[in-house]
Tab-separated table of C-alpha atoms in Angstrom:
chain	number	residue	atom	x	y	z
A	1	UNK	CA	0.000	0.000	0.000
A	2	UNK	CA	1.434	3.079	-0.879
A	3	UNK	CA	1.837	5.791	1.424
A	4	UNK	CA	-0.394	9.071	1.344
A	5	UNK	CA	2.224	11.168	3.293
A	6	UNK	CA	6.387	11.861	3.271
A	7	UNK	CA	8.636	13.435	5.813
A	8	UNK	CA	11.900	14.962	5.015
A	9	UNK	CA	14.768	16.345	7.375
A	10	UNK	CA	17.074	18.627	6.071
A	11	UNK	CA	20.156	21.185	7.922
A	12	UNK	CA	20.116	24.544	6.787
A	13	UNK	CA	23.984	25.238	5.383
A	14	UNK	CA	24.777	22.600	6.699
A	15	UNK	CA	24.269	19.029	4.540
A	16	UNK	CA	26.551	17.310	6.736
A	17	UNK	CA	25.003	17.647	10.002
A	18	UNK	CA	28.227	18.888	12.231
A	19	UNK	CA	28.057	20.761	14.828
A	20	UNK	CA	29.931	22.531	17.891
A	21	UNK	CA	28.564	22.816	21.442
A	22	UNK	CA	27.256	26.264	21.078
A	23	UNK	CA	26.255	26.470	18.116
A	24	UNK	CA	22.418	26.829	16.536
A	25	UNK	CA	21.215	23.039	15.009
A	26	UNK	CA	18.354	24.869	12.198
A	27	UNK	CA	16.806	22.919	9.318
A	28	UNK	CA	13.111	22.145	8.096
A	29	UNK	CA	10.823	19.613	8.210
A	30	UNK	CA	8.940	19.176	4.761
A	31	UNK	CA	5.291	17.186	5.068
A	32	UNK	CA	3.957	16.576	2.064
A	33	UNK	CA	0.127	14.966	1.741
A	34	UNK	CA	-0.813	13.594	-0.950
A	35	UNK	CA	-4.361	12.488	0.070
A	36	UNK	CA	-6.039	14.118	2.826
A	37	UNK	CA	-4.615	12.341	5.580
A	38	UNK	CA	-6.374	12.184	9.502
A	39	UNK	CA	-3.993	12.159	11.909
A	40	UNK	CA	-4.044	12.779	15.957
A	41	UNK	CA	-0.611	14.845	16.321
A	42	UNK	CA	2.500	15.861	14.315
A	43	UNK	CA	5.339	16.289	16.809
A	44	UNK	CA	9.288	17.196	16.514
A	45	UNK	CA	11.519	16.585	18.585
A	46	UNK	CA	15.528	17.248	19.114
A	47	UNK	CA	17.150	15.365	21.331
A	48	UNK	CA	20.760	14.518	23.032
A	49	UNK	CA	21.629	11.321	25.330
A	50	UNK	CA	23.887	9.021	26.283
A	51	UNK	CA	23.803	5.264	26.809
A	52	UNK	CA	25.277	2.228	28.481
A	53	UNK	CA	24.535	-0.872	27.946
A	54	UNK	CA	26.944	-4.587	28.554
A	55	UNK	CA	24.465	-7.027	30.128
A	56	UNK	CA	20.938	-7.418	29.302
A	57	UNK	CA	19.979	-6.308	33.209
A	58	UNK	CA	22.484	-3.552	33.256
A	59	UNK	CA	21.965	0.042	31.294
A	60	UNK	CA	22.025	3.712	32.214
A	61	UNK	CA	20.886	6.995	29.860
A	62	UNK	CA	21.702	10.317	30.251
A	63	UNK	CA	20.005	13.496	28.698
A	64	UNK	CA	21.770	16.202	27.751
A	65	UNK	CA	18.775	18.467	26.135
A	66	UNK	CA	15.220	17.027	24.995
A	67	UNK	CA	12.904	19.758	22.664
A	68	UNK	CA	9.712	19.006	21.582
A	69	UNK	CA	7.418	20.840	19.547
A	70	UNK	CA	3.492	20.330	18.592
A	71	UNK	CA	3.698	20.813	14.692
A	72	UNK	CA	0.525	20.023	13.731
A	73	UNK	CA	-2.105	19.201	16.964
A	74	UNK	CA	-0.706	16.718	19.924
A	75	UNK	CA	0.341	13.176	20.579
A	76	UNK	CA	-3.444	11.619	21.676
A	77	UNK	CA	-5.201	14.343	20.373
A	78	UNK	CA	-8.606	13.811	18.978
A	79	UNK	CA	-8.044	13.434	14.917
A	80	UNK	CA	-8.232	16.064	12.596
A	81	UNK	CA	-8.153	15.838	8.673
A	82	UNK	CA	-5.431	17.450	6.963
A	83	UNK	CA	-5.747	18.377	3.527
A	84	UNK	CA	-3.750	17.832	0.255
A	85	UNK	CA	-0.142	19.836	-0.002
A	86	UNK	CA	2.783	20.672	1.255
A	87	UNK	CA	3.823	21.946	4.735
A	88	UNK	CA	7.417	23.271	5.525
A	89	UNK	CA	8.563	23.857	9.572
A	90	UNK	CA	11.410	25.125	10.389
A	91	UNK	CA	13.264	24.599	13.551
A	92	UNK	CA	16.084	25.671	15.309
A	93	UNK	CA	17.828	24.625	18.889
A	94	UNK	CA	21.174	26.110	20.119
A	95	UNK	CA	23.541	23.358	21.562
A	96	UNK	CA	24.325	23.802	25.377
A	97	UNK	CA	27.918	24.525	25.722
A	98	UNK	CA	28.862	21.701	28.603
A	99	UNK	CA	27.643	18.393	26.248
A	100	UNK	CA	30.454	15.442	25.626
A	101	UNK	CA	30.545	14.909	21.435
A	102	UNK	CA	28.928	12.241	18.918
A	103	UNK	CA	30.515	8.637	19.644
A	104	UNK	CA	30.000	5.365	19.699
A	105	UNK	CA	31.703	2.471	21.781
A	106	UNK	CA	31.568	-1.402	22.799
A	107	UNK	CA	29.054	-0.951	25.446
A	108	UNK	CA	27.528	2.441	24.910
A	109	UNK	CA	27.202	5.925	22.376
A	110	UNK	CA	26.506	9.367	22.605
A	111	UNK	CA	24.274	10.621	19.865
A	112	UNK	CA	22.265	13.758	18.851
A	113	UNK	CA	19.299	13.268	16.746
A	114	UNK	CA	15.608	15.459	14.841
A	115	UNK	CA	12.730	13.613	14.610
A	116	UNK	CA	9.674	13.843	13.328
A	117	UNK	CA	6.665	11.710	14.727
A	118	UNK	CA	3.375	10.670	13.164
A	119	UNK	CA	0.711	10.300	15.012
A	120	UNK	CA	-2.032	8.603	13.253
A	121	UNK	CA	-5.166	7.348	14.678
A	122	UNK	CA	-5.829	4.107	13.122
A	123	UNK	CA	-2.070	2.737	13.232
A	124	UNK	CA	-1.122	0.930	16.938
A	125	UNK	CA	2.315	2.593	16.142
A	126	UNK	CA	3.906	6.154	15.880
A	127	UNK	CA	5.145	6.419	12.221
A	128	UNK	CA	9.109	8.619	12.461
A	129	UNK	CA	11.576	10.163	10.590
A	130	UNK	CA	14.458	10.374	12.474
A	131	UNK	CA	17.862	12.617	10.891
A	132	UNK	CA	20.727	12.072	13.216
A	133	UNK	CA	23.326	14.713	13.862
A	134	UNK	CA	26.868	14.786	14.639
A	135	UNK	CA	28.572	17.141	17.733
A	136	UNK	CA	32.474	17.988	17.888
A	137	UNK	CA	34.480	19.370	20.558
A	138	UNK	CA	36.761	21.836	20.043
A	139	UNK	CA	39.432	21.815	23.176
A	140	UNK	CA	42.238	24.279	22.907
A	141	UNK	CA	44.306	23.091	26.018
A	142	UNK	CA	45.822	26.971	26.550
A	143	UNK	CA	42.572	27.325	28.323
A	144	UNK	CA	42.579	24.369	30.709
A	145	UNK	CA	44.018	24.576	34.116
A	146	UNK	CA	46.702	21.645	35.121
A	147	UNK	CA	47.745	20.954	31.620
A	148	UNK	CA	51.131	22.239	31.807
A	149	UNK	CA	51.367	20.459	34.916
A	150	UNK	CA	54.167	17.612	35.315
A	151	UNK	CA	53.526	14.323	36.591
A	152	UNK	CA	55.222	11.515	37.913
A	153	UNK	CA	54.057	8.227	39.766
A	154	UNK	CA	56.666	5.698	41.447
A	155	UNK	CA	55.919	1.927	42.430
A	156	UNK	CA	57.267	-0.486	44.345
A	157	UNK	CA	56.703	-4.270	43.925
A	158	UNK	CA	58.153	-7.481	45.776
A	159	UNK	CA	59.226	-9.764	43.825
A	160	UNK	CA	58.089	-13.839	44.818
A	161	UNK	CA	59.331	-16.983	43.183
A	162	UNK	CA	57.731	-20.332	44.118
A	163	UNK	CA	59.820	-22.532	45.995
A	164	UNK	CA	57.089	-25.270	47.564
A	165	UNK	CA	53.078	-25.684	45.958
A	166	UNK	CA	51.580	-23.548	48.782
A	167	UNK	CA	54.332	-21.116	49.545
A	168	UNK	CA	56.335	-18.476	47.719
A	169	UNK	CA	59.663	-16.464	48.700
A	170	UNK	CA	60.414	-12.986	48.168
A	171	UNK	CA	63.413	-12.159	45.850
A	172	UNK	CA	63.990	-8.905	46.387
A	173	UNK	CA	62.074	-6.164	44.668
A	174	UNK	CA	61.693	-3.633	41.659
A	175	UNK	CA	61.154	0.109	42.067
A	176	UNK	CA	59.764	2.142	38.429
A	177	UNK	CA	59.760	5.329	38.527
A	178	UNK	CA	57.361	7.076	35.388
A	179	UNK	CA	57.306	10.776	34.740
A	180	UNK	CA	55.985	13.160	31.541
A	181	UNK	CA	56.859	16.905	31.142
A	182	UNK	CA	53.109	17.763	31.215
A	183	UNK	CA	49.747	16.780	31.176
A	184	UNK	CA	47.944	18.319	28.089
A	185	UNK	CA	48.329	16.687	23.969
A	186	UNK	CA	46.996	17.051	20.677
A	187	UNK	CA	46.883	14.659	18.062
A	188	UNK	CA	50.199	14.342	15.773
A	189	UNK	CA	52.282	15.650	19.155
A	190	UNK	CA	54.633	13.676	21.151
A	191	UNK	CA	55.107	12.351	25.063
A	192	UNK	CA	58.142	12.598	26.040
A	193	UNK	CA	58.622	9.435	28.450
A	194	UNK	CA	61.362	9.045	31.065
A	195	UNK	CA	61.806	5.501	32.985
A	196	UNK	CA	63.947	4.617	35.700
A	197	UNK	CA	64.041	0.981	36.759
A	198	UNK	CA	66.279	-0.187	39.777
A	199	UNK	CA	66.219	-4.290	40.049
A	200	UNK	CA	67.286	-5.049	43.057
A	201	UNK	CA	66.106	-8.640	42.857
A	202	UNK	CA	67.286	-12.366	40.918
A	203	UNK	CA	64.766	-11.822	38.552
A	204	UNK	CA	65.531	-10.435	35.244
A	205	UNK	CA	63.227	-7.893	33.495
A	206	UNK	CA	62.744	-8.809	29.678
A	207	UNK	CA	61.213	-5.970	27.992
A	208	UNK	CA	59.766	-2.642	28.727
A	209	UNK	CA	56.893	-1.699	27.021
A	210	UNK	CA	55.817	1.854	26.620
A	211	UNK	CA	52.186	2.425	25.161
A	212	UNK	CA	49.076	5.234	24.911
A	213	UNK	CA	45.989	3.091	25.884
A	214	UNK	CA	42.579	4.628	24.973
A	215	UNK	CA	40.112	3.945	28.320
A	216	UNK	CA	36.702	3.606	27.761
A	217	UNK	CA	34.250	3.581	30.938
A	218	UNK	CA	30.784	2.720	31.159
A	219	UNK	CA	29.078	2.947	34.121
A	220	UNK	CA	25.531	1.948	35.320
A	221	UNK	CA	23.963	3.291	38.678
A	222	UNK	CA	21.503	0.119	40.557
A	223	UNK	CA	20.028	0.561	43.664
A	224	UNK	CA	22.639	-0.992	45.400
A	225	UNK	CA	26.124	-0.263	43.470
A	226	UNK	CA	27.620	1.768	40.764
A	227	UNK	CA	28.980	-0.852	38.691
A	228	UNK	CA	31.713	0.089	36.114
A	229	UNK	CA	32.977	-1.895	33.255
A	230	UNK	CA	36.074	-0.628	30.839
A	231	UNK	CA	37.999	-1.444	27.392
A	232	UNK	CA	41.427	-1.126	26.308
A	233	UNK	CA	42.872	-0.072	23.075
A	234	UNK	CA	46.635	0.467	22.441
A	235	UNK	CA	47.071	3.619	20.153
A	236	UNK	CA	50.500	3.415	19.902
A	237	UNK	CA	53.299	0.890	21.523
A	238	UNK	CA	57.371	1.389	21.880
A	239	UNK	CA	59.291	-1.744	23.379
A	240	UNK	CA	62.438	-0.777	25.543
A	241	UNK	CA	65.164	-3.226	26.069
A	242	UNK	CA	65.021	-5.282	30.064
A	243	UNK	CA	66.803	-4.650	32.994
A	244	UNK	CA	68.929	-8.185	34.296
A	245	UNK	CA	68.867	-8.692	37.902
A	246	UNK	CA	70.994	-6.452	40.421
A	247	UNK	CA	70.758	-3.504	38.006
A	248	UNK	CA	69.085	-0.334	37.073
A	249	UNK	CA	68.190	1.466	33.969
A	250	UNK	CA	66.787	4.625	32.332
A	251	UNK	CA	64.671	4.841	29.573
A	252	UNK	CA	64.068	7.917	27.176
A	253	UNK	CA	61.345	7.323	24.518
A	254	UNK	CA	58.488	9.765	22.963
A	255	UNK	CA	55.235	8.339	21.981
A	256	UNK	CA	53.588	9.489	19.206
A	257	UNK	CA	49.971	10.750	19.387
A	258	UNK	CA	48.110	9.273	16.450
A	259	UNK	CA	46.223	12.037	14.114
A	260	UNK	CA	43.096	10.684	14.419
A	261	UNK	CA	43.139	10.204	18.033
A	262	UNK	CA	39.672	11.413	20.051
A	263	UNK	CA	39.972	13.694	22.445
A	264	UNK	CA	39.545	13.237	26.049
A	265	UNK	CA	35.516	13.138	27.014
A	266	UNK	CA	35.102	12.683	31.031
A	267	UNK	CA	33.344	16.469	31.880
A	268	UNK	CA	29.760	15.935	30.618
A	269	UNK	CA	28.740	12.466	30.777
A	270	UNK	CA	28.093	10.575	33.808
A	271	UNK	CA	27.422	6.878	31.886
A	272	UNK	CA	29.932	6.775	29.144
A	273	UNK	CA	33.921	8.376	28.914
A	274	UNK	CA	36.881	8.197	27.182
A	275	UNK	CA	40.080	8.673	28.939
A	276	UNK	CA	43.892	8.027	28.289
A	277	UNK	CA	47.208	6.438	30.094
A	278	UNK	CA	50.759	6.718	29.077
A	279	UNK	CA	50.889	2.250	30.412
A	280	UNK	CA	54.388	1.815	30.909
A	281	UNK	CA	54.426	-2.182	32.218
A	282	UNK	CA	57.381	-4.838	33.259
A	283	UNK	CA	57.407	-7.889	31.585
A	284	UNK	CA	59.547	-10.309	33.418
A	285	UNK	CA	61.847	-13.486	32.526
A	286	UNK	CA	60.173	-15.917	34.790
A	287	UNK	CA	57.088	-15.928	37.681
A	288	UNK	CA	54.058	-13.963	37.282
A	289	UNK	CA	55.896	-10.968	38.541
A	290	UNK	CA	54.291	-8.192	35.836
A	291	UNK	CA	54.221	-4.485	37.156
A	292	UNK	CA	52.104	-1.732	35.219
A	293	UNK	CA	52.188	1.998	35.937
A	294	UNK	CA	49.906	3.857	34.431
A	295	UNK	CA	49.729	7.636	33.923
A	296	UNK	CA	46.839	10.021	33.493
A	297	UNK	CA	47.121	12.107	30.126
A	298	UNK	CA	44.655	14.564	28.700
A	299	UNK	CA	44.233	14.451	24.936
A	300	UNK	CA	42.876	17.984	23.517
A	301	UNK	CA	42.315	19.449	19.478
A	302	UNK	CA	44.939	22.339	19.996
A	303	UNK	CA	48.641	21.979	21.853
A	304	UNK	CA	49.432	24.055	24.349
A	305	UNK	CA	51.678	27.039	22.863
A	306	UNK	CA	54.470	29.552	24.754
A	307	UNK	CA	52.772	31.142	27.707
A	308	UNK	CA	53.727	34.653	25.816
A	309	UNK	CA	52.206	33.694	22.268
A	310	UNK	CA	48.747	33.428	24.380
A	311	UNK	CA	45.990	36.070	23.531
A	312	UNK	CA	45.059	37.790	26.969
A	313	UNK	CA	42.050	39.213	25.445
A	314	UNK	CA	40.431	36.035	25.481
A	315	UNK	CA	38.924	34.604	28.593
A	316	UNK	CA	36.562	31.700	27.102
A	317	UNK	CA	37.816	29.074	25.314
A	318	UNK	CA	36.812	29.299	21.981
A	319	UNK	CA	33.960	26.496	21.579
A	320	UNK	CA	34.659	25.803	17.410
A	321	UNK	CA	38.099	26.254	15.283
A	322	UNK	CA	38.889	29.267	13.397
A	323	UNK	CA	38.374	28.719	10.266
A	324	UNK	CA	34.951	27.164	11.009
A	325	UNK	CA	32.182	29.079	9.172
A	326	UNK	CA	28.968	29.515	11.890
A	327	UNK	CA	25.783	31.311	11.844
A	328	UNK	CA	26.582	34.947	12.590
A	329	UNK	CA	24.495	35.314	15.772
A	330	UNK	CA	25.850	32.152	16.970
A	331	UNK	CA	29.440	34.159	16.657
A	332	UNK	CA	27.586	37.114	18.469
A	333	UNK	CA	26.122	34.836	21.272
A	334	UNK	CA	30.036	33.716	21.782
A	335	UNK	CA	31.571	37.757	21.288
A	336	UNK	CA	29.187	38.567	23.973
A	337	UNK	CA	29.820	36.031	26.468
A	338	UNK	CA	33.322	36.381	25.771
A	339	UNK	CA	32.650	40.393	26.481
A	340	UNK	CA	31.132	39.553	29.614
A	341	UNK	CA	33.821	37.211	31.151
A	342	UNK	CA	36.421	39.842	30.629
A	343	UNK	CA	34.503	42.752	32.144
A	344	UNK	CA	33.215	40.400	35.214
A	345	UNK	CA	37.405	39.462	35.506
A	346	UNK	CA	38.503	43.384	35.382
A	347	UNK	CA	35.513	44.068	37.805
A	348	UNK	CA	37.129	42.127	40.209
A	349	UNK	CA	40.477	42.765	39.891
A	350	UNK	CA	39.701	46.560	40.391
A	351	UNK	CA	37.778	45.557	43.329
A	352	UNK	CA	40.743	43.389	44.694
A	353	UNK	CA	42.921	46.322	44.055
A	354	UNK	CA	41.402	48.813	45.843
């Protein structure tokens, strides 16, 4: 049976359907009727969530922004006819600034999404179009606080060898020492990596392997626990050379940060994230003796620069990249707030003066 109505979703200026926290998501939706159709509501809605999902007991959603609009009467309504021709809508919805961007994982996604529903009142289901949407981040990590930051973690491990079924000895013991320059990286940069190793057991270390591991966490909330799961994926590995027993080495290496490398998503979503470790692990000759370090990194779209190149007349971190064309009052909405952070900052450092 053919159908006496279509829907169509478009973006205005925008046919790819990207978008930057901030910015204004516009388009139409075109109903065309080709026999006078009853129906009980026509409804849009625009929508952002989150979910998590790895057992069939176990899931969590968040919303980030839910808009819905009555087009044409309500869902439930009492039916109306509608006659032959076409109807245009247009919509718009500006993007909250705090919202993670568009992916999806193993266990869970973020995704963005206009849809159009169909309420008819002789069909037991809805009848939808549904025009997904993509959001980017734009991080420049000038603007973030601890990214210049150095950091280094040191652990100590004893190391056992079996000597009867039910009892092991200790053979000494391995101190690794892991340290970065800074916190903050942008795809295509690289981490400089210093190791220091001191073996002071019989055991001899037979490789060092350096890696970037991509962390991705889903967590659900039950009434009883929060309940986390996680996955592992190795952007990028370097293997060092071993340390024999009774000596100590240091290691020098720089990972590099793969181009197409997300960045880091753990602000604005509570059920799904993506975080990143500079894993620098032990592998040794005999025993299960293993020892892995890993260290927090922050992966961001722009490097940090020279404190001095920085432009002071900027207090908000700009929320697209430069060359990115937007909608002009979605570049006045950002002016303005920018405008306002600046005079709220020399308000009170006037006020701190005096």
């Amino acid at each position: 049976m053919t159908s006496s109505y279509t829907m169509n979703l478009t973006f205005d200026d925008n046919p790819d359907g990207i978008f930057y926290p901030g910015q204004t998501v516009k388009g139409q939706l075109e109903f065309i009727v080709s026999a006078p159709l009853k129906l009980r509501g026509l409804i849009l809605t625009i929508r952002g969530s989150a979910m998590c999902n790895y057992s069939s007991d176990l899931t969590a959603e968040q919303e980030f922004f839910v808009q819905d609009r009555d087009l044409i009467g309500s869902k439930g309504a009492e039916p109306k006819e509608i006659q032959t021709g076409t109807y245009d809508y247009d919509f718009a919805h500006r993007l909250p600034r705090n919202i993670p961007y568009s992916i999806e994982g193993v266990y869970g996604y973020v995704k963005y999404y206009v849809m159009a529903t169909l309420d008819l009142p002789w069909d037991m289901y809805d009848k939808t179009v549904e025009k997904p949407f993509t959001v980017k981040r734009y991080e420049d990590l000038n603007y973030m606080s601890g990214m210049r930051d150095p950091r280094e973690i040191i652990v100590k491990k004893d190391i056992d060898s079996p000597s009867w079924i039910f009892w092991k000895t200790v053979n000494g013991y391995v101190i690794l020492k892991g340290s970065i320059p800074k916190c903050g990286y942008a795809p295509e940069e690289e981490i400089k990596v210093d190791v220091e190793i001191n073996n002071q057991s019989n055991v001899d270390i037979e490789s060092v392997l350096i890696s970037l591991q991509n962390v991705g966490s889903y967590v659900c909330q039950t009434p009883w626990a929060k309940l986390e799961k996680s996955t592992q994926l190795k952007m990028c590995e370097i293997v060092a050379k071993g340390v024999k027993a009774g000596y100590t080495s240091k290691i020098k290496e720089k990972l590099a940060v793969p181009a197409t490398t997300l960045i880091t998503s753990v602000m604005f979503c509570n059920v799904y994230q993506i975080s990143y470790n500079v894993q620098i692990s032990l592998k040794f000759r005999r025993y299960n003796n293993n020892l892995t370090m890993n260290i927090p990194v922050y992966i961001g779209s722009v490097g940090l620069k020279p404190v001095e190149e920085l432009d002071k007349n900027v207090r908000i971190p700009p929320l697209w990249p430069p060359d990115y064309k937007v909608q002009a009052n979605d570049k006045q909405n950002a002016e303005k707030e920018n405008s306002e952070n600046i005079d709220a900052s020399s308000a009170m450092t006037e006020e701190a003066a005096d």
